Amino acid sequence: MYKSTFPFSASLKYACLAGIIGLFVGCGQTNDYEVLNEQTFNPDSIDHFVEPDFPFITTSIDARKLGPGFPSDNVTTRCLALQLGNEAYACFDTDMLRWSVAWTGDFLPMVTMAQVSYRDFHNKSNEFPVVLGDPQVATGLYPGWSAGAPQFSDPRPPSPGPDLPSWGPIPAEMGRWNGVHVEGKEAVLSYTVSGTEILEKPGSITSETNTAFTRTFTISQPQQELSLVAAERQNGVKSEVQENIAMLYHGTDGDSVTVVGLADSANAELQVIDNRYVTMQVSSSNQELTNTLLIWSGSAQNIDNFKEMLSSVETQIPDVSDGGEPHWEQTVHTQGQIAPDTSAFVTDKLTLPIPNHWNRNVRAVDIDFFDGNRAAIVTFEGDVWTVEGIDQDLSDMEWNRFASGLYDPQSIAVRDGKIYVFGREGIVRFHDLNNDGEADYYENFSNGMAQSMETREWPGSMVPAPDGGFYVSKGSAGANGPQFAPVAMTGFRYGSRHSGSVLKVSADGRTVTPIADGLRMPYLGIHPETGLLTASDQQGNFVPSSPIHIIEEGDYFGVPVSKHLNPDADITQPLHWFPHRVDPSGAGQTWITSDQMGPLNGKLVHLSYGRPGLFSILFDSTDNAVQGAASVIPARYTAPTMKGAVNPGDGKLYITGFSLWGVNTEEISAILRVRHTGQPAYMPDEFKVRNGGVMIRFTEELR
């Protein structure tokens, strides 16, 4: 599908004649679009975090205090917050396959870390989102769907902390989140319940002053009875079921009611259990079934109006196989800035697409490449962009928005032409079904890593493993930010069973295996051929300085609250310690696998967020241990340096990062190309520590 470009303005048409500096088109060019040669982070020109024409964002919700009668144990770490029209919204819990809460009125407060800093770039006063509007429907911490009779208890492994939810997805044999299809302004959910594939289209309908929620299902040949919990009211006083309508009366006088109706009742019936739970039972069938629920809560006097709405409910799900219409048809063109060859290593800048058509912030977290000319970038605001035109001159790079709605994403990888992103929702694999340059299906590649509500349990890193899987790292549950879990020990709260860990994700995404733990805020690196896995960690509680670790199975690195694997494990010593003044905050590592980076060829490069800057990591292997040393890579780093990737085309290192935590840089975010100019570097190239002393070999002869 054709994508239009950023509109060409008359004021820029004569930039060559007038000498205008800023948005320009170069002399002699015939392009009919403008090219940005500066990126501008202006809060006044950045719009609201939530875009009204996109159907969801992923976030967390604390719904423990919705009001009398609603479940009091209701929290959702991985919430697909759906915009259903008519000022109606719902949270689909992708771990539990349930509607945890549906409400009307206002949406959600933008208070998570990415949201609160979206326009206030260094604001870290994050909180847990709560429902701002009027809650209508809710369920508690149990599976939304079950095989056989409904289940009203949590089947997940217990939490490490006392009286805390069992973070993570339900067992895969019970149910699994598959992903979400984007169909214009609507979302179609895909999941599996006990081997049965289900598509669900959520929506809303209004009549008079009442708003009801719709849930339309396509259920693929269920081989056993399935149960859905549609609503729970703990203060129910009586109930009745009349054919295809179930009514649960609640409140002191029973004058309020939650009503669930079946607009298409083939092979399905409604029940009310214990004057508390409204459920739907679907019988087994050798045919595909379609069922539509209408759910509403309000005054018992308005039940007749509910019945009128039920008779007019749409009962169809759109065909999702061919993809939906694009949301972001325009492209943005930018011109990079090439640094003069004034030293051995210089940094060229790939100008980010800000400002843009959607007034969207663009804080680049990570980058990976399709080929030498084209890359994918993920931003902290939850967007994926693609960019092509990454050539020697960086004179005209074309940016396309590819996906949105992600939750604190920290890593991106391109494998076999597919984009993978790791955020709090897990690893998402994207599919452009109609080749229009935008993702239509956001597939859950893996959500097997448990994720708590704690702010500091970061989805730190994802690196591709040579066998086709991935390694991921997760932060410990630091005591910063809003409090959910009790303090476990100085500086930490209880997180999930995978907090502070490195985990291996299998090639099919279905198996997640803890490898090492006891980390504080780890970021990974991996050699793409040998699979040598490394991690940095950040100085703080139980981490006296900034280390670099070699990661092996069973390792424990000294943070007691994230010691999950082996309670008797000894602390594994690091490869290298950075003094805090040298690297106050370590980030990712990248191996230079090309021959275009001079003395860095074949070396491990470590990125420091807090410095910011890069280090070459040297190894000295002896019979007793492997030890490391670090050498500064001098260059100009205009933004924090977090993640890096080697371009397979030009062999150069590209680095990304954005400013939020303790760092003082010129720019909020940047993508930089680190380029070796051929000038002498005079860097340490090798070192050995022996009984007689320390030997250091340099890249050039010292004079």
PDB file of C-alpha atoms in Angstrom, residues 417-567:
ATOM      1  CA  GLY A 417      12.716 -10.592   8.542  1.00  0.00           C
ATOM      2  CA  LYS A 418      10.425 -10.522  11.605  1.00  0.00           C
ATOM      3  CA  ILE A 419      10.605  -7.930  14.374  1.00  0.00           C
ATOM      4  CA  TYR A 420      10.654  -9.082  18.001  1.00  0.00           C
ATOM      5  CA  VAL A 421      10.285  -6.702  20.959  1.00  0.00           C
ATOM      6  CA  PHE A 422      10.742  -7.436  24.663  1.00  0.00           C
ATOM      7  CA  GLY A 423       8.684  -5.402  27.123  1.00  0.00           C
ATOM      8  CA  ARG A 424       6.630  -5.999  30.241  1.00  0.00           C
ATOM      9  CA  GLU A 425       4.080  -7.967  28.198  1.00  0.00           C
ATOM     10  CA  GLY A 426       6.805 -10.457  27.201  1.00  0.00           C
ATOM     11  CA  ILE A 427       8.284 -10.967  23.729  1.00  0.00           C
ATOM     12  CA  VAL A 428       6.005  -9.809  20.909  1.00  0.00           C
ATOM     13  CA  ARG A 429       6.568 -10.949  17.321  1.00  0.00           C
ATOM     14  CA  PHE A 430       4.991  -8.715  14.672  1.00  0.00           C
ATOM     15  CA  HIS A 431       3.307  -9.716  11.419  1.00  0.00           C
ATOM     16  CA  ASP A 432       2.519  -7.373   8.523  1.00  0.00           C
ATOM     17  CA  LEU A 433      -0.152  -9.514   6.902  1.00  0.00           C
ATOM     18  CA  ASN A 434      -0.935  -7.236   3.953  1.00  0.00           C
ATOM     19  CA  ASN A 435       2.559  -5.780   3.346  1.00  0.00           C
ATOM     20  CA  ASP A 436       1.480  -2.179   3.906  1.00  0.00           C
ATOM     21  CA  GLY A 437       4.401  -1.393   6.198  1.00  0.00           C
ATOM     22  CA  GLU A 438       2.472  -1.737   9.467  1.00  0.00           C
ATOM     23  CA  ALA A 439       1.973  -4.623  11.864  1.00  0.00           C
ATOM     24  CA  ASP A 440      -1.503  -6.169  11.759  1.00  0.00           C
ATOM     25  CA  TYR A 441      -0.951  -9.000  14.234  1.00  0.00           C
ATOM     26  CA  TYR A 442       0.952  -8.597  17.503  1.00  0.00           C
ATOM     27  CA  GLU A 443       1.774 -12.217  18.316  1.00  0.00           C
ATOM     28  CA  ASN A 444       2.693 -13.330  21.810  1.00  0.00           C
ATOM     29  CA  PHE A 445       5.938 -15.119  21.027  1.00  0.00           C
ATOM     30  CA  SER A 446       6.614 -15.692  24.721  1.00  0.00           C
ATOM     31  CA  ASN A 447       5.115 -14.443  27.969  1.00  0.00           C
ATOM     32  CA  GLY A 448       6.467 -17.281  30.114  1.00  0.00           C
ATOM     33  CA  MET A 449       8.652 -14.914  32.113  1.00  0.00           C
ATOM     34  CA  ALA A 450       6.723 -13.805  35.204  1.00  0.00           C
ATOM     35  CA  GLN A 451       6.218 -10.042  35.595  1.00  0.00           C
ATOM     36  CA  SER A 452       5.213  -8.297  38.807  1.00  0.00           C
ATOM     37  CA  MET A 453       3.621  -4.865  39.211  1.00  0.00           C
ATOM     38  CA  GLU A 454       6.840  -3.489  40.702  1.00  0.00           C
ATOM     39  CA  THR A 455       8.172  -0.524  38.760  1.00  0.00           C
ATOM     40  CA  ARG A 456      11.814  -1.588  38.858  1.00  0.00           C
ATOM     41  CA  GLU A 457      11.294  -5.118  37.631  1.00  0.00           C
ATOM     42  CA  TRP A 458      12.479  -3.956  34.227  1.00  0.00           C
ATOM     43  CA  PRO A 459      12.366  -6.090  31.080  1.00  0.00           C
ATOM     44  CA  GLY A 460      16.032  -5.102  30.729  1.00  0.00           C
ATOM     45  CA  SER A 461      17.418  -6.992  27.727  1.00  0.00           C
ATOM     46  CA  MET A 462      16.686  -9.507  25.003  1.00  0.00           C
ATOM     47  CA  VAL A 463      19.507 -10.931  22.888  1.00  0.00           C
ATOM     48  CA  PRO A 464      19.197 -13.594  20.155  1.00  0.00           C
ATOM     49  CA  ALA A 465      20.759 -16.963  20.954  1.00  0.00           C
ATOM     50  CA  PRO A 466      22.612 -18.865  18.198  1.00  0.00           C
ATOM     51  CA  ASP A 467      20.153 -21.787  18.482  1.00  0.00           C
ATOM     52  CA  GLY A 468      17.176 -19.624  17.443  1.00  0.00           C
ATOM     53  CA  GLY A 469      15.898 -18.701  20.896  1.00  0.00           C
ATOM     54  CA  PHE A 470      16.592 -15.673  23.046  1.00  0.00           C
ATOM     55  CA  TYR A 471      18.075 -14.752  26.395  1.00  0.00           C
ATOM     56  CA  VAL A 472      16.269 -12.116  28.428  1.00  0.00           C
ATOM     57  CA  SER A 473      17.127 -10.310  31.645  1.00  0.00           C
ATOM     58  CA  LYS A 474      14.803  -8.773  34.228  1.00  0.00           C
ATOM     59  CA  GLY A 475      15.493  -6.265  36.954  1.00  0.00           C
ATOM     60  CA  SER A 476      14.991  -6.866  40.638  1.00  0.00           C
ATOM     61  CA  ALA A 477      12.046  -5.203  42.354  1.00  0.00           C
ATOM     62  CA  GLY A 478      13.773  -2.112  43.680  1.00  0.00           C
ATOM     63  CA  ALA A 479      12.015  -0.158  46.389  1.00  0.00           C
ATOM     64  CA  ASN A 480      11.736   2.992  44.243  1.00  0.00           C
ATOM     65  CA  GLY A 481       8.396   4.134  42.904  1.00  0.00           C
ATOM     66  CA  PRO A 482       4.871   3.278  44.060  1.00  0.00           C
ATOM     67  CA  GLN A 483       4.573   0.545  46.670  1.00  0.00           C
ATOM     68  CA  PHE A 484       2.708  -2.647  45.908  1.00  0.00           C
ATOM     69  CA  ALA A 485       4.680  -5.411  47.618  1.00  0.00           C
ATOM     70  CA  PRO A 486       6.109  -5.095  51.129  1.00  0.00           C
ATOM     71  CA  VAL A 487       9.808  -4.357  51.528  1.00  0.00           C
ATOM     72  CA  ALA A 488      11.728  -7.627  51.449  1.00  0.00           C
ATOM     73  CA  MET A 489      15.073  -6.167  52.541  1.00  0.00           C
ATOM     74  CA  THR A 490      16.930  -2.900  52.341  1.00  0.00           C
ATOM     75  CA  GLY A 491      16.332  -1.318  48.959  1.00  0.00           C
ATOM     76  CA  PHE A 492      14.077  -4.042  47.536  1.00  0.00           C
ATOM     77  CA  ARG A 493      10.498  -5.254  47.543  1.00  0.00           C
ATOM     78  CA  TYR A 494       9.211  -8.687  46.672  1.00  0.00           C
ATOM     79  CA  GLY A 495       8.976  -9.161  42.915  1.00  0.00           C
ATOM     80  CA  SER A 496       8.131 -12.129  40.749  1.00  0.00           C
ATOM     81  CA  ARG A 497       9.929 -15.467  40.812  1.00  0.00           C
ATOM     82  CA  HIS A 498      11.948 -14.243  37.807  1.00  0.00           C
ATOM     83  CA  SER A 499      13.016 -10.831  39.100  1.00  0.00           C
ATOM     84  CA  GLY A 500      16.749 -10.142  38.897  1.00  0.00           C
ATOM     85  CA  SER A 501      17.243 -13.136  36.607  1.00  0.00           C
ATOM     86  CA  VAL A 502      18.601 -14.159  33.231  1.00  0.00           C
ATOM     87  CA  LEU A 503      16.264 -16.566  31.402  1.00  0.00           C
ATOM     88  CA  LYS A 504      16.541 -18.673  28.254  1.00  0.00           C
ATOM     89  CA  VAL A 505      13.577 -18.579  25.859  1.00  0.00           C
ATOM     90  CA  SER A 506      13.336 -21.560  23.522  1.00  0.00           C
ATOM     91  CA  ALA A 507      13.288 -21.204  19.746  1.00  0.00           C
ATOM     92  CA  ASP A 508       9.511 -21.659  19.655  1.00  0.00           C
ATOM     93  CA  GLY A 509       8.947 -19.259  22.574  1.00  0.00           C
ATOM     94  CA  ARG A 510       7.012 -21.851  24.590  1.00  0.00           C
ATOM     95  CA  THR A 511       9.663 -22.688  27.215  1.00  0.00           C
ATOM     96  CA  VAL A 512      11.312 -20.189  29.552  1.00  0.00           C
ATOM     97  CA  THR A 513      14.160 -21.502  31.708  1.00  0.00           C
ATOM     98  CA  PRO A 514      15.925 -19.506  34.457  1.00  0.00           C
ATOM     99  CA  ILE A 515      19.692 -19.560  33.907  1.00  0.00           C
ATOM    100  CA  ALA A 516      21.156 -17.224  36.532  1.00  0.00           C
ATOM    101  CA  ASP A 517      19.896 -14.865  39.229  1.00  0.00           C
ATOM    102  CA  GLY A 518      20.885 -12.538  42.054  1.00  0.00           C
ATOM    103  CA  LEU A 519      21.175  -9.507  39.760  1.00  0.00           C
ATOM    104  CA  ARG A 520      20.003  -5.959  40.412  1.00  0.00           C
ATOM    105  CA  MET A 521      19.395  -4.291  37.027  1.00  0.00           C
ATOM    106  CA  PRO A 522      21.100  -6.465  34.391  1.00  0.00           C
ATOM    107  CA  TYR A 523      21.623  -5.712  30.699  1.00  0.00           C
ATOM    108  CA  LEU A 524      22.887  -8.433  28.369  1.00  0.00           C
ATOM    109  CA  GLY A 525      25.272  -8.981  25.501  1.00  0.00           C
ATOM    110  CA  ILE A 526      25.917 -12.138  23.474  1.00  0.00           C
ATOM    111  CA  HIS A 527      28.434 -13.264  20.902  1.00  0.00           C
ATOM    112  CA  PRO A 528      26.249 -14.184  17.907  1.00  0.00           C
ATOM    113  CA  GLU A 529      28.448 -17.142  16.927  1.00  0.00           C
ATOM    114  CA  THR A 530      29.885 -18.606  20.130  1.00  0.00           C
ATOM    115  CA  GLY A 531      26.923 -17.751  22.363  1.00  0.00           C
ATOM    116  CA  LEU A 532      29.151 -16.304  25.105  1.00  0.00           C
ATOM    117  CA  LEU A 533      26.657 -14.458  27.319  1.00  0.00           C
ATOM    118  CA  THR A 534      27.584 -11.389  29.356  1.00  0.00           C
ATOM    119  CA  ALA A 535      25.707  -8.975  31.583  1.00  0.00           C
ATOM    120  CA  SER A 536      26.319  -5.652  33.236  1.00  0.00           C
ATOM    121  CA  ASP A 537      24.751  -4.708  36.534  1.00  0.00           C
ATOM    122  CA  GLN A 538      24.132  -1.347  38.154  1.00  0.00           C
ATOM    123  CA  GLN A 539      25.715  -0.104  41.333  1.00  0.00           C
ATOM    124  CA  GLY A 540      23.362   0.089  44.306  1.00  0.00           C
ATOM    125  CA  ASN A 541      22.017  -2.140  47.065  1.00  0.00           C
ATOM    126  CA  PHE A 542      24.206  -5.266  47.363  1.00  0.00           C
ATOM    127  CA  VAL A 543      26.112  -4.225  44.187  1.00  0.00           C
ATOM    128  CA  PRO A 544      29.124  -2.193  45.336  1.00  0.00           C
ATOM    129  CA  SER A 545      30.182  -1.015  41.888  1.00  0.00           C
ATOM    130  CA  SER A 546      29.342  -1.563  38.231  1.00  0.00           C
ATOM    131  CA  PRO A 547      30.334  -5.100  37.191  1.00  0.00           C
ATOM    132  CA  ILE A 548      30.581  -7.032  33.939  1.00  0.00           C
ATOM    133  CA  HIS A 549      29.677 -10.708  34.326  1.00  0.00           C
ATOM    134  CA  ILE A 550      30.092 -13.804  32.201  1.00  0.00           C
ATOM    135  CA  ILE A 551      26.783 -15.651  32.587  1.00  0.00           C
ATOM    136  CA  GLU A 552      26.754 -19.418  33.029  1.00  0.00           C
ATOM    137  CA  GLU A 553      23.961 -21.712  34.134  1.00  0.00           C
ATOM    138  CA  GLY A 554      23.433 -21.700  37.887  1.00  0.00           C
ATOM    139  CA  ASP A 555      25.283 -18.451  38.589  1.00  0.00           C
ATOM    140  CA  TYR A 556      24.208 -16.263  41.510  1.00  0.00           C
ATOM    141  CA  PHE A 557      25.483 -12.686  41.634  1.00  0.00           C
ATOM    142  CA  GLY A 558      24.821 -11.490  45.156  1.00  0.00           C
ATOM    143  CA  VAL A 559      21.400  -9.781  45.427  1.00  0.00           C
ATOM    144  CA  PRO A 560      19.569 -11.893  48.070  1.00  0.00           C
ATOM    145  CA  VAL A 561      15.992 -10.877  47.157  1.00  0.00           C
ATOM    146  CA  SER A 562      16.416 -12.286  43.630  1.00  0.00           C
ATOM    147  CA  LYS A 563      18.061 -15.547  44.702  1.00  0.00           C
ATOM    148  CA  HIS A 564      15.501 -17.929  43.230  1.00  0.00           C
ATOM    149  CA  LEU A 565      17.372 -20.932  41.823  1.00  0.00           C
ATOM    150  CA  ASN A 566      19.604 -22.253  44.586  1.00  0.00           C
ATOM    151  CA  PRO A 567      19.365 -21.047  48.187  1.00  0.00           C
TER     152      PRO A 567
END
